[in-house]
């Protein structure tokens, strides 16, 4: 009997090594067939819809057609997910990105949105040849905590820089934008639908970019500093990496063409210099700093009174605080540059084309 078992084991080992199937193998040992990943059958020429639960998904698209094409992909609440990408006539180009699907799909206190994943196919000559959506197994998150200059704005002509940031990131790195219009450090920490909801989502190694200042108009210096420190500590307790971001400037010029005034540089009515406090907390708590105030000030002043109007909603709304789609895209690119400069993300995870 022992000899027969030895011969059987030898035969099975040989069959596996040679790739030979054994007809006597039990059915339950076979790998079950997985359903195919959602694909092009879920798309029209201009849009795709996938019935998927909240989560993080990798999206791989094939672009191109018989004619020369140029395609951009947006999704959910007007998020830019893939920049306009050209393909030659008869050619095919494969690109990937990772998208966060959540409810509400835009601002945390905004409308619920449409369940599932919705994508929009745009560009000057769009051509979507194929698409594959799969759950992201090892994606790293960039979570955003901020106000209306950061958030996923629901309608034109408004746009936050966090809404435009995903297009600069490659597959494997997603943006989960929990910025909300009108929030200060005080309200963000107090509202259970904001910080209390975001904090449990932070995983070890995730980046959490924090830009709150525009609405801290009545927050005194000690309270503002304590609130920033509480946000930093909360991120670190979850194993994430906090990144403090100074606020984008308001387009408020002096007669000499500079922005050296309290309105432009976010000094509130109590004399609290928000960017200065943020810089101080970053230095004292050893937190990476993206000085978006300095970067946007330099850019706006270089463009001048007329040239800088396109960055904001001056022409549409006489609004010198909120950015246009163009302005939000430019400011998102500044954030991309700083993420690389600070080595917070590897070069291979950022799109430079």
PDB file of N, CA, C and O in Angstrom, residues 251 253-254 257 300-301 303-309:
ATOM      1  N   UNK A 251      -6.357  87.819  -5.417  1.00  0.00           N
ATOM      2  CA  UNK A 251      -5.864  88.731  -6.455  1.00  0.00           C
ATOM      3  C   UNK A 251      -6.272  90.162  -6.072  1.00  0.00           C
ATOM      4  O   UNK A 251      -7.276  90.694  -6.537  1.00  0.00           O
ATOM      5  N   UNK A 253      -4.429  93.745  -5.809  1.00  0.00           N
ATOM      6  CA  UNK A 253      -3.206  94.484  -6.107  1.00  0.00           C
ATOM      7  C   UNK A 253      -3.125  95.819  -5.386  1.00  0.00           C
ATOM      8  O   UNK A 253      -4.138  96.505  -5.181  1.00  0.00           O
ATOM      9  N   UNK A 254      -1.916  96.189  -5.017  1.00  0.00           N
ATOM     10  CA  UNK A 254      -1.625  97.563  -4.616  1.00  0.00           C
ATOM     11  C   UNK A 254      -1.441  98.405  -5.877  1.00  0.00           C
ATOM     12  O   UNK A 254      -1.303  97.874  -6.993  1.00  0.00           O
ATOM     13  N   UNK A 257       1.452  97.497  -8.136  1.00  0.00           N
ATOM     14  CA  UNK A 257       1.476  96.212  -8.827  1.00  0.00           C
ATOM     15  C   UNK A 257       1.904  95.036  -7.973  1.00  0.00           C
ATOM     16  O   UNK A 257       2.131  93.943  -8.497  1.00  0.00           O
ATOM     17  N   UNK A 300       1.183  85.557  -9.725  1.00  0.00           N
ATOM     18  CA  UNK A 300       0.186  86.601  -9.980  1.00  0.00           C
ATOM     19  C   UNK A 300       0.858  87.944 -10.229  1.00  0.00           C
ATOM     20  O   UNK A 300       0.482  88.687 -11.144  1.00  0.00           O
ATOM     21  N   UNK A 301       1.862  88.283  -9.434  1.00  0.00           N
ATOM     22  CA  UNK A 301       2.569  89.556  -9.643  1.00  0.00           C
ATOM     23  C   UNK A 301       3.288  89.574 -10.987  1.00  0.00           C
ATOM     24  O   UNK A 301       3.337  90.613 -11.652  1.00  0.00           O
ATOM     25  N   UNK A 303       2.356  88.128 -13.713  1.00  0.00           N
ATOM     26  CA  UNK A 303       1.365  88.285 -14.785  1.00  0.00           C
ATOM     27  C   UNK A 303       0.766  89.686 -14.807  1.00  0.00           C
ATOM     28  O   UNK A 303       0.279  90.141 -15.846  1.00  0.00           O
ATOM     29  N   UNK A 304       0.764  90.333 -13.664  1.00  0.00           N
ATOM     30  CA  UNK A 304       0.263  91.698 -13.595  1.00  0.00           C
ATOM     31  C   UNK A 304      -1.249  91.774 -13.451  1.00  0.00           C
ATOM     32  O   UNK A 304      -1.960  90.763 -13.442  1.00  0.00           O
ATOM     33  N   UNK A 305      -1.743  92.994 -13.360  1.00  0.00           N
ATOM     34  CA  UNK A 305      -3.162  93.231 -13.112  1.00  0.00           C
ATOM     35  C   UNK A 305      -4.042  92.598 -14.180  1.00  0.00           C
ATOM     36  O   UNK A 305      -5.042  91.940 -13.880  1.00  0.00           O
ATOM     37  N   UNK A 306      -3.700  92.767 -15.442  1.00  0.00           N
ATOM     38  CA  UNK A 306      -4.529  92.236 -16.525  1.00  0.00           C
ATOM     39  C   UNK A 306      -4.300  90.738 -16.750  1.00  0.00           C
ATOM     40  O   UNK A 306      -5.246  89.965 -16.841  1.00  0.00           O
ATOM     41  N   UNK A 307      -3.041  90.344 -16.827  1.00  0.00           N
ATOM     42  CA  UNK A 307      -2.733  88.955 -17.138  1.00  0.00           C
ATOM     43  C   UNK A 307      -3.215  87.970 -16.095  1.00  0.00           C
ATOM     44  O   UNK A 307      -3.547  86.815 -16.418  1.00  0.00           O
ATOM     45  N   UNK A 308      -3.291  88.393 -14.846  1.00  0.00           N
ATOM     46  CA  UNK A 308      -3.687  87.491 -13.765  1.00  0.00           C
ATOM     47  C   UNK A 308      -5.194  87.282 -13.677  1.00  0.00           C
ATOM     48  O   UNK A 308      -5.667  86.389 -12.959  1.00  0.00           O
ATOM     49  N   UNK A 309      -5.977  88.085 -14.390  1.00  0.00           N
ATOM     50  CA  UNK A 309      -7.435  87.946 -14.323  1.00  0.00           C
ATOM     51  C   UNK A 309      -7.894  86.560 -14.741  1.00  0.00           C
ATOM     52  O   UNK A 309      -8.862  86.021 -14.194  1.00  0.00           O
TER      53      UNK A 309
END
